[in-house]
Tab-separated table of C-alpha atoms in Angstrom:
chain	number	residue	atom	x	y	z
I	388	UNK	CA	21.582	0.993	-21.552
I	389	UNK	CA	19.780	2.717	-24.672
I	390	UNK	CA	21.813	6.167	-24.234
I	391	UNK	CA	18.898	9.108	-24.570
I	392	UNK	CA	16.438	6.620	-24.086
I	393	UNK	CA	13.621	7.588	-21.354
I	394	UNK	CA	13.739	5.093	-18.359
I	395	UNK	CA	10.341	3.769	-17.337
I	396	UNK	CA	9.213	3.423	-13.588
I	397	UNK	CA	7.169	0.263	-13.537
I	398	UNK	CA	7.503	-0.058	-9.770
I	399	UNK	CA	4.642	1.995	-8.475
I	400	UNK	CA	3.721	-0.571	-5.759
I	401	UNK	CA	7.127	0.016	-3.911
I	402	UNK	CA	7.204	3.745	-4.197
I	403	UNK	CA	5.068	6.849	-5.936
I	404	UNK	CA	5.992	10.232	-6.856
I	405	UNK	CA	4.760	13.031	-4.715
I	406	UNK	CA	1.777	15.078	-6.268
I	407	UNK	CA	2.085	19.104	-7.153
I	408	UNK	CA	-0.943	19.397	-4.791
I	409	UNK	CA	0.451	17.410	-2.146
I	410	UNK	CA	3.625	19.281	-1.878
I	411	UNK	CA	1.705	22.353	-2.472
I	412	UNK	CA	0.045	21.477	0.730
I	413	UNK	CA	2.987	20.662	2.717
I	414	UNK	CA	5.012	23.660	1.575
I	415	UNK	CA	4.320	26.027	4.315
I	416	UNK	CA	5.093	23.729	7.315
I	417	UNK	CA	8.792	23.485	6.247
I	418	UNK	CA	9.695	26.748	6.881
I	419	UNK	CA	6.745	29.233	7.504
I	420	UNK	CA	4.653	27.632	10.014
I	421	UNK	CA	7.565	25.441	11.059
I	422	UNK	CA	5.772	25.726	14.838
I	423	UNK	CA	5.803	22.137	17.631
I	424	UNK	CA	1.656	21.741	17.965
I	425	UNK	CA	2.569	20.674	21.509
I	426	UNK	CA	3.533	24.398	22.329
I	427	UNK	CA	1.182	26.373	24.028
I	428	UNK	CA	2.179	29.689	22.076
I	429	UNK	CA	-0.298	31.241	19.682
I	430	UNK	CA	1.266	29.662	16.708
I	431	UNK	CA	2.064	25.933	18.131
I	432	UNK	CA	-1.748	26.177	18.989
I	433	UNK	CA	-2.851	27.101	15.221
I	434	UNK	CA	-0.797	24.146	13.751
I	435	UNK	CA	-2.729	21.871	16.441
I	436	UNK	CA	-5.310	22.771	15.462
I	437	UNK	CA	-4.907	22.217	11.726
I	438	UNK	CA	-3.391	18.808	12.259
I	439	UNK	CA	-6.939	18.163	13.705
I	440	UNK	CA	-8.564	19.238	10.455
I	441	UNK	CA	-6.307	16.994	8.479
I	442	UNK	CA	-7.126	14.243	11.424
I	443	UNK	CA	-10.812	14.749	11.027
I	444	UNK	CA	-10.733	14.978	7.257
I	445	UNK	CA	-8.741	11.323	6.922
I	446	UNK	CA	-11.493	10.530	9.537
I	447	UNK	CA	-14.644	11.635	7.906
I	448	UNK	CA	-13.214	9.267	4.295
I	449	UNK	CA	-12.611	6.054	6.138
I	450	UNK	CA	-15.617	6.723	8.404
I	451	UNK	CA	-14.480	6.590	12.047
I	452	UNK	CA	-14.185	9.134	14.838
I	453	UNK	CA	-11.081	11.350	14.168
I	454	UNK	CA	-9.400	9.819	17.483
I	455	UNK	CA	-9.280	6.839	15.320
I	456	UNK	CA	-6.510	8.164	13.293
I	457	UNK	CA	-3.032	7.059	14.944
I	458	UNK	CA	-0.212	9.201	13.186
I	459	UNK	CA	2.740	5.926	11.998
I	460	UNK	CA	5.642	6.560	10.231
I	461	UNK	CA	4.208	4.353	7.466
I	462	UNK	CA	2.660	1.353	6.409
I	463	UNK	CA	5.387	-1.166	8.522
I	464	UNK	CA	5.051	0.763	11.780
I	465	UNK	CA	0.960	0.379	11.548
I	466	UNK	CA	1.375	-2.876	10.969
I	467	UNK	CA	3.278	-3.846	14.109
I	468	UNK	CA	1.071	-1.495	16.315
I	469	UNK	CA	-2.090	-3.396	14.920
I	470	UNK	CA	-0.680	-6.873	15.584
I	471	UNK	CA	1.853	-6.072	18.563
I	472	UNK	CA	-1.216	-3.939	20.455
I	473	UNK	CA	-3.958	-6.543	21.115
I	474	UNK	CA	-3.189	-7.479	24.532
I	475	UNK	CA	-2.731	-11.887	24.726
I	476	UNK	CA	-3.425	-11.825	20.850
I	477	UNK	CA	-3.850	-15.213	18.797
I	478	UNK	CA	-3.111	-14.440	15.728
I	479	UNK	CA	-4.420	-15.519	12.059
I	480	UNK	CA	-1.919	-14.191	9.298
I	481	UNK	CA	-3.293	-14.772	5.491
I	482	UNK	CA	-0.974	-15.858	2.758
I	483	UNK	CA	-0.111	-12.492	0.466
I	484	UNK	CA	0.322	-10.644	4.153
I	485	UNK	CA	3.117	-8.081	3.924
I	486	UNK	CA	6.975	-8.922	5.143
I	487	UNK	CA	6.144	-6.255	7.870
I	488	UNK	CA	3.090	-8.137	9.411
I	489	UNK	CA	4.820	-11.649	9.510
I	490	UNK	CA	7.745	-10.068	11.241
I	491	UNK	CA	5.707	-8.501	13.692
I	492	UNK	CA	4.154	-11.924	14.325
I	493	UNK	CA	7.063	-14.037	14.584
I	494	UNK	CA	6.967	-14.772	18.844
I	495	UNK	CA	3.097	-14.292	19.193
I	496	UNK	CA	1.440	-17.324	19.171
I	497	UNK	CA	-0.392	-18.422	15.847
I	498	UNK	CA	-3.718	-19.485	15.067
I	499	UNK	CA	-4.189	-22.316	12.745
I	500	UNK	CA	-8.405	-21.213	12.263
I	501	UNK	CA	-10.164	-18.052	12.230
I	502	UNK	CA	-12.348	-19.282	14.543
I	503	UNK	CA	-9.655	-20.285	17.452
I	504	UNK	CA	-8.138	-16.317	16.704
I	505	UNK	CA	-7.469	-13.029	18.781
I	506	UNK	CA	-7.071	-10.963	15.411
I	507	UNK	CA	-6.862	-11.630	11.882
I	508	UNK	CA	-4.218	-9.899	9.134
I	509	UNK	CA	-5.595	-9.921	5.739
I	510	UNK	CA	-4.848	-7.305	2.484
I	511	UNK	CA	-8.179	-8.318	0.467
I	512	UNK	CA	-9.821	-5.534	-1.254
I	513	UNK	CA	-13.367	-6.711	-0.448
I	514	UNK	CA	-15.625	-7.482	2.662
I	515	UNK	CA	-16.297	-10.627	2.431
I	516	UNK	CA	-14.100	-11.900	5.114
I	517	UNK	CA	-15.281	-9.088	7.353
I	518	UNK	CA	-18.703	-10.118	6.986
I	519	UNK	CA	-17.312	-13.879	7.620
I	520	UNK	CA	-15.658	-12.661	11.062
I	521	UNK	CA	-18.636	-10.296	12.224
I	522	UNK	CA	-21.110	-13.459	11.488
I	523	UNK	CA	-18.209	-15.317	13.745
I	524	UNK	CA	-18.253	-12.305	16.794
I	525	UNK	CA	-21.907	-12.602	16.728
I	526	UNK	CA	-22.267	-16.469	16.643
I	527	UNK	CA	-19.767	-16.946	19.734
I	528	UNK	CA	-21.082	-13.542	21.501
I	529	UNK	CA	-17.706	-12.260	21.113
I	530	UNK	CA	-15.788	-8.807	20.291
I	531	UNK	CA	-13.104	-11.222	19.076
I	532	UNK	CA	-11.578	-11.861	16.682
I	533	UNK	CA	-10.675	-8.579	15.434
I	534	UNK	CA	-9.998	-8.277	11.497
I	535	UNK	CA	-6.966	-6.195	10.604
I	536	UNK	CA	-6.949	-4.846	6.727
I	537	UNK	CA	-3.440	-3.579	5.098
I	538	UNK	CA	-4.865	-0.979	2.686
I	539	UNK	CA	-1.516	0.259	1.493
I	540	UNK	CA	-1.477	-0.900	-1.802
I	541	UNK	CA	-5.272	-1.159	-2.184
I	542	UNK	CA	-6.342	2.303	-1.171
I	543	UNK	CA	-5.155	4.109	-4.223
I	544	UNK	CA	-7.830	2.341	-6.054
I	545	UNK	CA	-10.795	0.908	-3.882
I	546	UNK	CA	-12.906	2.002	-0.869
I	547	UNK	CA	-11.188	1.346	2.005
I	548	UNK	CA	-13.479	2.675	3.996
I	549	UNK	CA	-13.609	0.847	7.206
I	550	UNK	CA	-17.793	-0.104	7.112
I	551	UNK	CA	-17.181	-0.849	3.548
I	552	UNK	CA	-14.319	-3.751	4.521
I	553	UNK	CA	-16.143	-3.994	7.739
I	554	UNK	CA	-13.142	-4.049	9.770
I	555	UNK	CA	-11.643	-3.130	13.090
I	556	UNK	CA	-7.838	-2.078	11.880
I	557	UNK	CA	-6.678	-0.850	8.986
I	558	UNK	CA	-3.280	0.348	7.593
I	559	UNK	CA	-2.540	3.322	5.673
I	560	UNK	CA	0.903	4.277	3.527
I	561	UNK	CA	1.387	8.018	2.027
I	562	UNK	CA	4.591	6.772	0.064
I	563	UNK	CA	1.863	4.217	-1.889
I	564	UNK	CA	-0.859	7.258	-2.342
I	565	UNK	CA	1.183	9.551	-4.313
I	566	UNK	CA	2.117	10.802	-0.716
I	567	UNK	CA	5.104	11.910	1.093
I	568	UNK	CA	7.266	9.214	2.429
I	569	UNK	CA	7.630	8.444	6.357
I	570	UNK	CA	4.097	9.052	7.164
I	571	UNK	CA	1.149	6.419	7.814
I	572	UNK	CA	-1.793	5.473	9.658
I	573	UNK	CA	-3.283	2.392	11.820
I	574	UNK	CA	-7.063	3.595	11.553
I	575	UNK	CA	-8.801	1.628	14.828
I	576	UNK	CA	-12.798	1.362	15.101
I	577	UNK	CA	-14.287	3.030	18.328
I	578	UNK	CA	-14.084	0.489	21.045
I	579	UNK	CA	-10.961	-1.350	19.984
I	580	UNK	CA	-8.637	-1.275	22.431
I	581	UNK	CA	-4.951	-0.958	21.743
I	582	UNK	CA	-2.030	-1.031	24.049
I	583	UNK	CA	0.405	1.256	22.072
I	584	UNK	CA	3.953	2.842	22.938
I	585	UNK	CA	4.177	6.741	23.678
I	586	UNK	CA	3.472	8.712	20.157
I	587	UNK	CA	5.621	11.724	19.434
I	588	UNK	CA	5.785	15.286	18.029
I	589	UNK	CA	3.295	14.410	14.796
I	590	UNK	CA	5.759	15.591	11.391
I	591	UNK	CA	3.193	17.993	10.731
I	592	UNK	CA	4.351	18.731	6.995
I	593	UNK	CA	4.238	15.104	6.224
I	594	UNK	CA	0.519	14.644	7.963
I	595	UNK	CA	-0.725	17.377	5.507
I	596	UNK	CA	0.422	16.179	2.393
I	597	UNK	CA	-0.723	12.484	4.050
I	598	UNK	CA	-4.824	14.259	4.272
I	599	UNK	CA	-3.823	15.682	0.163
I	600	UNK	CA	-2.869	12.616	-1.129
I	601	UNK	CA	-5.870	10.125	0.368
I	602	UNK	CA	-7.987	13.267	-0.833
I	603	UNK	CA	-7.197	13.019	-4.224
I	604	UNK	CA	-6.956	9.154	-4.049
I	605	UNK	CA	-10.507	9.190	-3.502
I	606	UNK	CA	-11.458	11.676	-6.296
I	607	UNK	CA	-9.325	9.685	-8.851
I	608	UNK	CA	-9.856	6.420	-7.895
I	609	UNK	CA	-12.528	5.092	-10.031
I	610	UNK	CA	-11.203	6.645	-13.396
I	611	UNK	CA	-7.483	5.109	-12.326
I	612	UNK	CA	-8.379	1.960	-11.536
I	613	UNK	CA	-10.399	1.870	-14.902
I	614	UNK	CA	-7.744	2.843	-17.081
I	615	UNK	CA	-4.733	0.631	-15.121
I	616	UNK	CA	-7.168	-2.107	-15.450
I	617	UNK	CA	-6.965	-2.026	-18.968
I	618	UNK	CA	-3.331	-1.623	-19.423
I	619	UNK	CA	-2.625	-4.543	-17.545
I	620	UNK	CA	-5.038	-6.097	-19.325
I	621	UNK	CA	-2.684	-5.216	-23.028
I	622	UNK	CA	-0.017	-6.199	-20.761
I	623	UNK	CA	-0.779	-9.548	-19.715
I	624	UNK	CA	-2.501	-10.222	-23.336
I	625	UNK	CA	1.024	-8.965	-25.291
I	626	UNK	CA	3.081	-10.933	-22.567
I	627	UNK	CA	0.955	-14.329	-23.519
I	628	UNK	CA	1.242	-13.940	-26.846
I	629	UNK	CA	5.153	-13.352	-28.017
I	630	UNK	CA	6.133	-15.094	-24.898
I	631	UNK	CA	3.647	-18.007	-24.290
I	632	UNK	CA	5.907	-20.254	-21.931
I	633	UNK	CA	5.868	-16.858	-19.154
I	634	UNK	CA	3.419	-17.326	-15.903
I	635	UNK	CA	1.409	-14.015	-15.656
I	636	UNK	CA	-1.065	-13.227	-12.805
I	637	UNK	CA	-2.572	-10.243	-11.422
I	638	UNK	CA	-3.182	-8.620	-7.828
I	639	UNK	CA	-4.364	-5.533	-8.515
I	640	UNK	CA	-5.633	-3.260	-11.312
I	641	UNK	CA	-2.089	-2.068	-11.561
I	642	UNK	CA	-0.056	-5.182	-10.692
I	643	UNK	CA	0.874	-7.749	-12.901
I	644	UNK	CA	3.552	-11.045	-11.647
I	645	UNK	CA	5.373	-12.548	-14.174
I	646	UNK	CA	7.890	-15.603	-14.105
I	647	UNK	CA	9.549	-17.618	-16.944
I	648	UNK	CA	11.041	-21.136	-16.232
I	649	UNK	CA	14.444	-21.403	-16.497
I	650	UNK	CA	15.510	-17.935	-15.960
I	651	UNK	CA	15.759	-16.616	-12.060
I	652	UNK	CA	13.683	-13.365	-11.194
I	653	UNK	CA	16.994	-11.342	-10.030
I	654	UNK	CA	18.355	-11.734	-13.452
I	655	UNK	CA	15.093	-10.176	-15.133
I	656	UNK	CA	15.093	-7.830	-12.766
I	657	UNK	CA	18.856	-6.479	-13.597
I	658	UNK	CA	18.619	-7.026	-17.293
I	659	UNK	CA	15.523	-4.997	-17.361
I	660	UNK	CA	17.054	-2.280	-15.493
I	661	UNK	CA	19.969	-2.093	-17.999
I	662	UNK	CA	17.530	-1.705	-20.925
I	663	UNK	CA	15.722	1.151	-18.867
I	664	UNK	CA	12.484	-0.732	-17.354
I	665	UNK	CA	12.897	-0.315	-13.284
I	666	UNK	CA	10.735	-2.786	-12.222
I	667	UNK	CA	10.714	-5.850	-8.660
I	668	UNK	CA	10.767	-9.008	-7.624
I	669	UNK	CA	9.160	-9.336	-4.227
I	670	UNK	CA	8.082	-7.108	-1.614
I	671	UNK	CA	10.334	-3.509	-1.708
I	672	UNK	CA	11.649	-4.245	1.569
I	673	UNK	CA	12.627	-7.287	1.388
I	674	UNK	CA	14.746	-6.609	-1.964
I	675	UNK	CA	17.766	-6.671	0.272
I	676	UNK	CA	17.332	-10.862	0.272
I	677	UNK	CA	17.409	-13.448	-2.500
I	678	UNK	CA	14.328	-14.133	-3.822
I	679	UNK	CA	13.583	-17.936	-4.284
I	680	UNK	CA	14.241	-19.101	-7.978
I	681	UNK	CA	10.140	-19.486	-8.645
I	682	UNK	CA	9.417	-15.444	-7.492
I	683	UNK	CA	7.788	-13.522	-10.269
I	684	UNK	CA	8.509	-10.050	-11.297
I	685	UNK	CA	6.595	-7.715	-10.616
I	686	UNK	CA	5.202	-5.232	-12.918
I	687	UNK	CA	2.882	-2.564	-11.258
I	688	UNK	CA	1.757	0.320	-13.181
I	689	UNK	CA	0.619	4.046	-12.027
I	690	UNK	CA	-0.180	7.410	-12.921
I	691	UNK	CA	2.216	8.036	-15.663
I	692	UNK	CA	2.010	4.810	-17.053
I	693	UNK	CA	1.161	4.871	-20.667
I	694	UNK	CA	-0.093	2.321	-23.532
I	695	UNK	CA	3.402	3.166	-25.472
I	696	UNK	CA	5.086	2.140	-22.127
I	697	UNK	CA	3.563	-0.962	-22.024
I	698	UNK	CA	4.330	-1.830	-25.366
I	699	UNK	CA	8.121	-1.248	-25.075
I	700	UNK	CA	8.134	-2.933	-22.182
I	701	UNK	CA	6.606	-6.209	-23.479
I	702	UNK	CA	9.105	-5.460	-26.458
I	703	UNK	CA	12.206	-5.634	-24.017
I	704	UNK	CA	10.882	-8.611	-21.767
I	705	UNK	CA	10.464	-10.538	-24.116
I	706	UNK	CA	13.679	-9.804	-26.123
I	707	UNK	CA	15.420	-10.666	-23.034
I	708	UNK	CA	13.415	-13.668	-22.522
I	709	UNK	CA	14.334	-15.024	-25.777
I	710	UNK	CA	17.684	-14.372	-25.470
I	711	UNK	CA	17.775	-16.789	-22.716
I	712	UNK	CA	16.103	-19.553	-23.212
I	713	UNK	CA	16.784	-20.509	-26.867
């Protein structure tokens, strides 16, 4: 490790530092108005009632009713409640699903057509297979099959709004919106019916800074995604050029795979982390397992992410590279 040397987080899709406003806006639950909204007592009542503000206000941006917005413990547990809570579901998974969505899966029976499903799992960014399964609902005179968005990594940079992806189900993370950790949503369309197991006492300081951080998601959104876009764009471009053997695709504005033959992704992985780039290969939790020999690291950029960061970063992968395959 370069002693003195700044270490640079290039893991943003795994995990994002909380915002000043967002713990700002927690603060006073932790100790000061510390009160169970299931008490009756003056002050349980007040937080009840402001955990319905922060309700409605998640609500009013993704455009359903605020009874639409079911409290998770993050992205994985919405997951499981969207796919688990159809009752008799068929089930469609696409390929790039999340770990947490096949897992929930795995003894439901699986659809081999959208056409022959229950409900569909997809994390695309755009509505073009919503409009592909309402055309569907309407052709068979149907209210299935119901299409199931995970907006956790998408959110932070697109409208996820649930007419805008025209959708049914959609999941939420606040650890991926700048948010605190151990707080989602699964937002469900009026009239979807869900069979889902007994909610508890909602972490009120974790819903608030939840409401902040999709609030300033949606202010910043547009700017961010411009100005990631472009530094994965000097990325990719610096990549190709000093290393032209690497594989490089892109996900997202901010996300950027990269593989080179010949050298397995947990080694990258490790040798950047020595040099003081902290970056993944695979889905965050699934970083506990091997990942197969052809899995690309992943690069994802976010709010501190700079043009000089990119540059010594491309400077160190590709040292390593080198190194390697001579």
């Amino acid at each position: 490790k370069l002693r003195g040397a700044r270490r640079i987080f290039m893991d943003y899709a795994s995990a994002t530092p909380v915002l000043p406003e967002v713990r700002r806006a927690m603060k006073k639950y932790w100790s000061r108005d510390f009160y169970n909204p299931s008490a009756i007592y003056e002050e349980g009542v007040k937080v009840k009632k402001e955990i319905d503000g922060y309700r409605a206000k998640i609500a009013r941006i993704l455009g359903v009713a605020k009874e639409g917005v079911i409290f998770t413990s993050g992205g994985t547990e919405a997951n499981t409640w969207a796919m688990r809570g159809i009752k008799n579901a068929k089930v469609y998974i696409e390929e790039e699903s999340h770990p947490s969505v096949i897992e929930a899966v795995k003894d439901l029976p699986k659809s081999s057509s959208l056409e022959d499903s229950t409900i569909i799992s997809s994390a695309v960014a755009d509505n073009k297979l919503g409009r592909r399964v309402r055309e569907l609902r309407k052709k068979n005179d149907s209210q299935y099959p119901l299409l199931h968005i995970d907006a956790s990594q998408t959110a932070q940079y697109f409208n996820v709004g649930l007419e805008v992806l025209a959708c049914d189900l959609l999941t939420l993370d606040a650890a991926k919106l700048y948010g605190p950790k151990g707080v989602g949503a699964l937002i469900v369309k009026k009239g979807v019916k869900l069979n889902l197991p007994p909610i508890g006492t909602p972490p009120v300081p974790l819903i608030a800074g939840f409401a902040k951080a999709l609030e300033i998601a949606v202010r910043d959104r547009e700017l961010e995604r411009k100005r990631l876009d472009l530094l994965s764009i000097e990325f990719m471009k610096s990549i190709q050029e000093f290393l032209p053997q690497a594989l490089i695709s892109r996900s997202l504005p901010n996300i950027v795979h990269v593989s080179v033959p010949g050298i397995l992704p947990e080694f990258l992985v490790l040798a950047l982390d020595r040099a003081g780039i902290l970056v993944s290969a695979g889905p965050a939790c699934n970083s506990n397992k091997p990942e197969p020999p052809d899995t690309p690291v992943r690069f994802s950029f976010g709010r501190s992410t700079t043009s000089s960061d990119i540059r010594r970063a491309v400077k160190i992968f590709c040292q390593i590279c080198q190194s390697v395959v001579k």
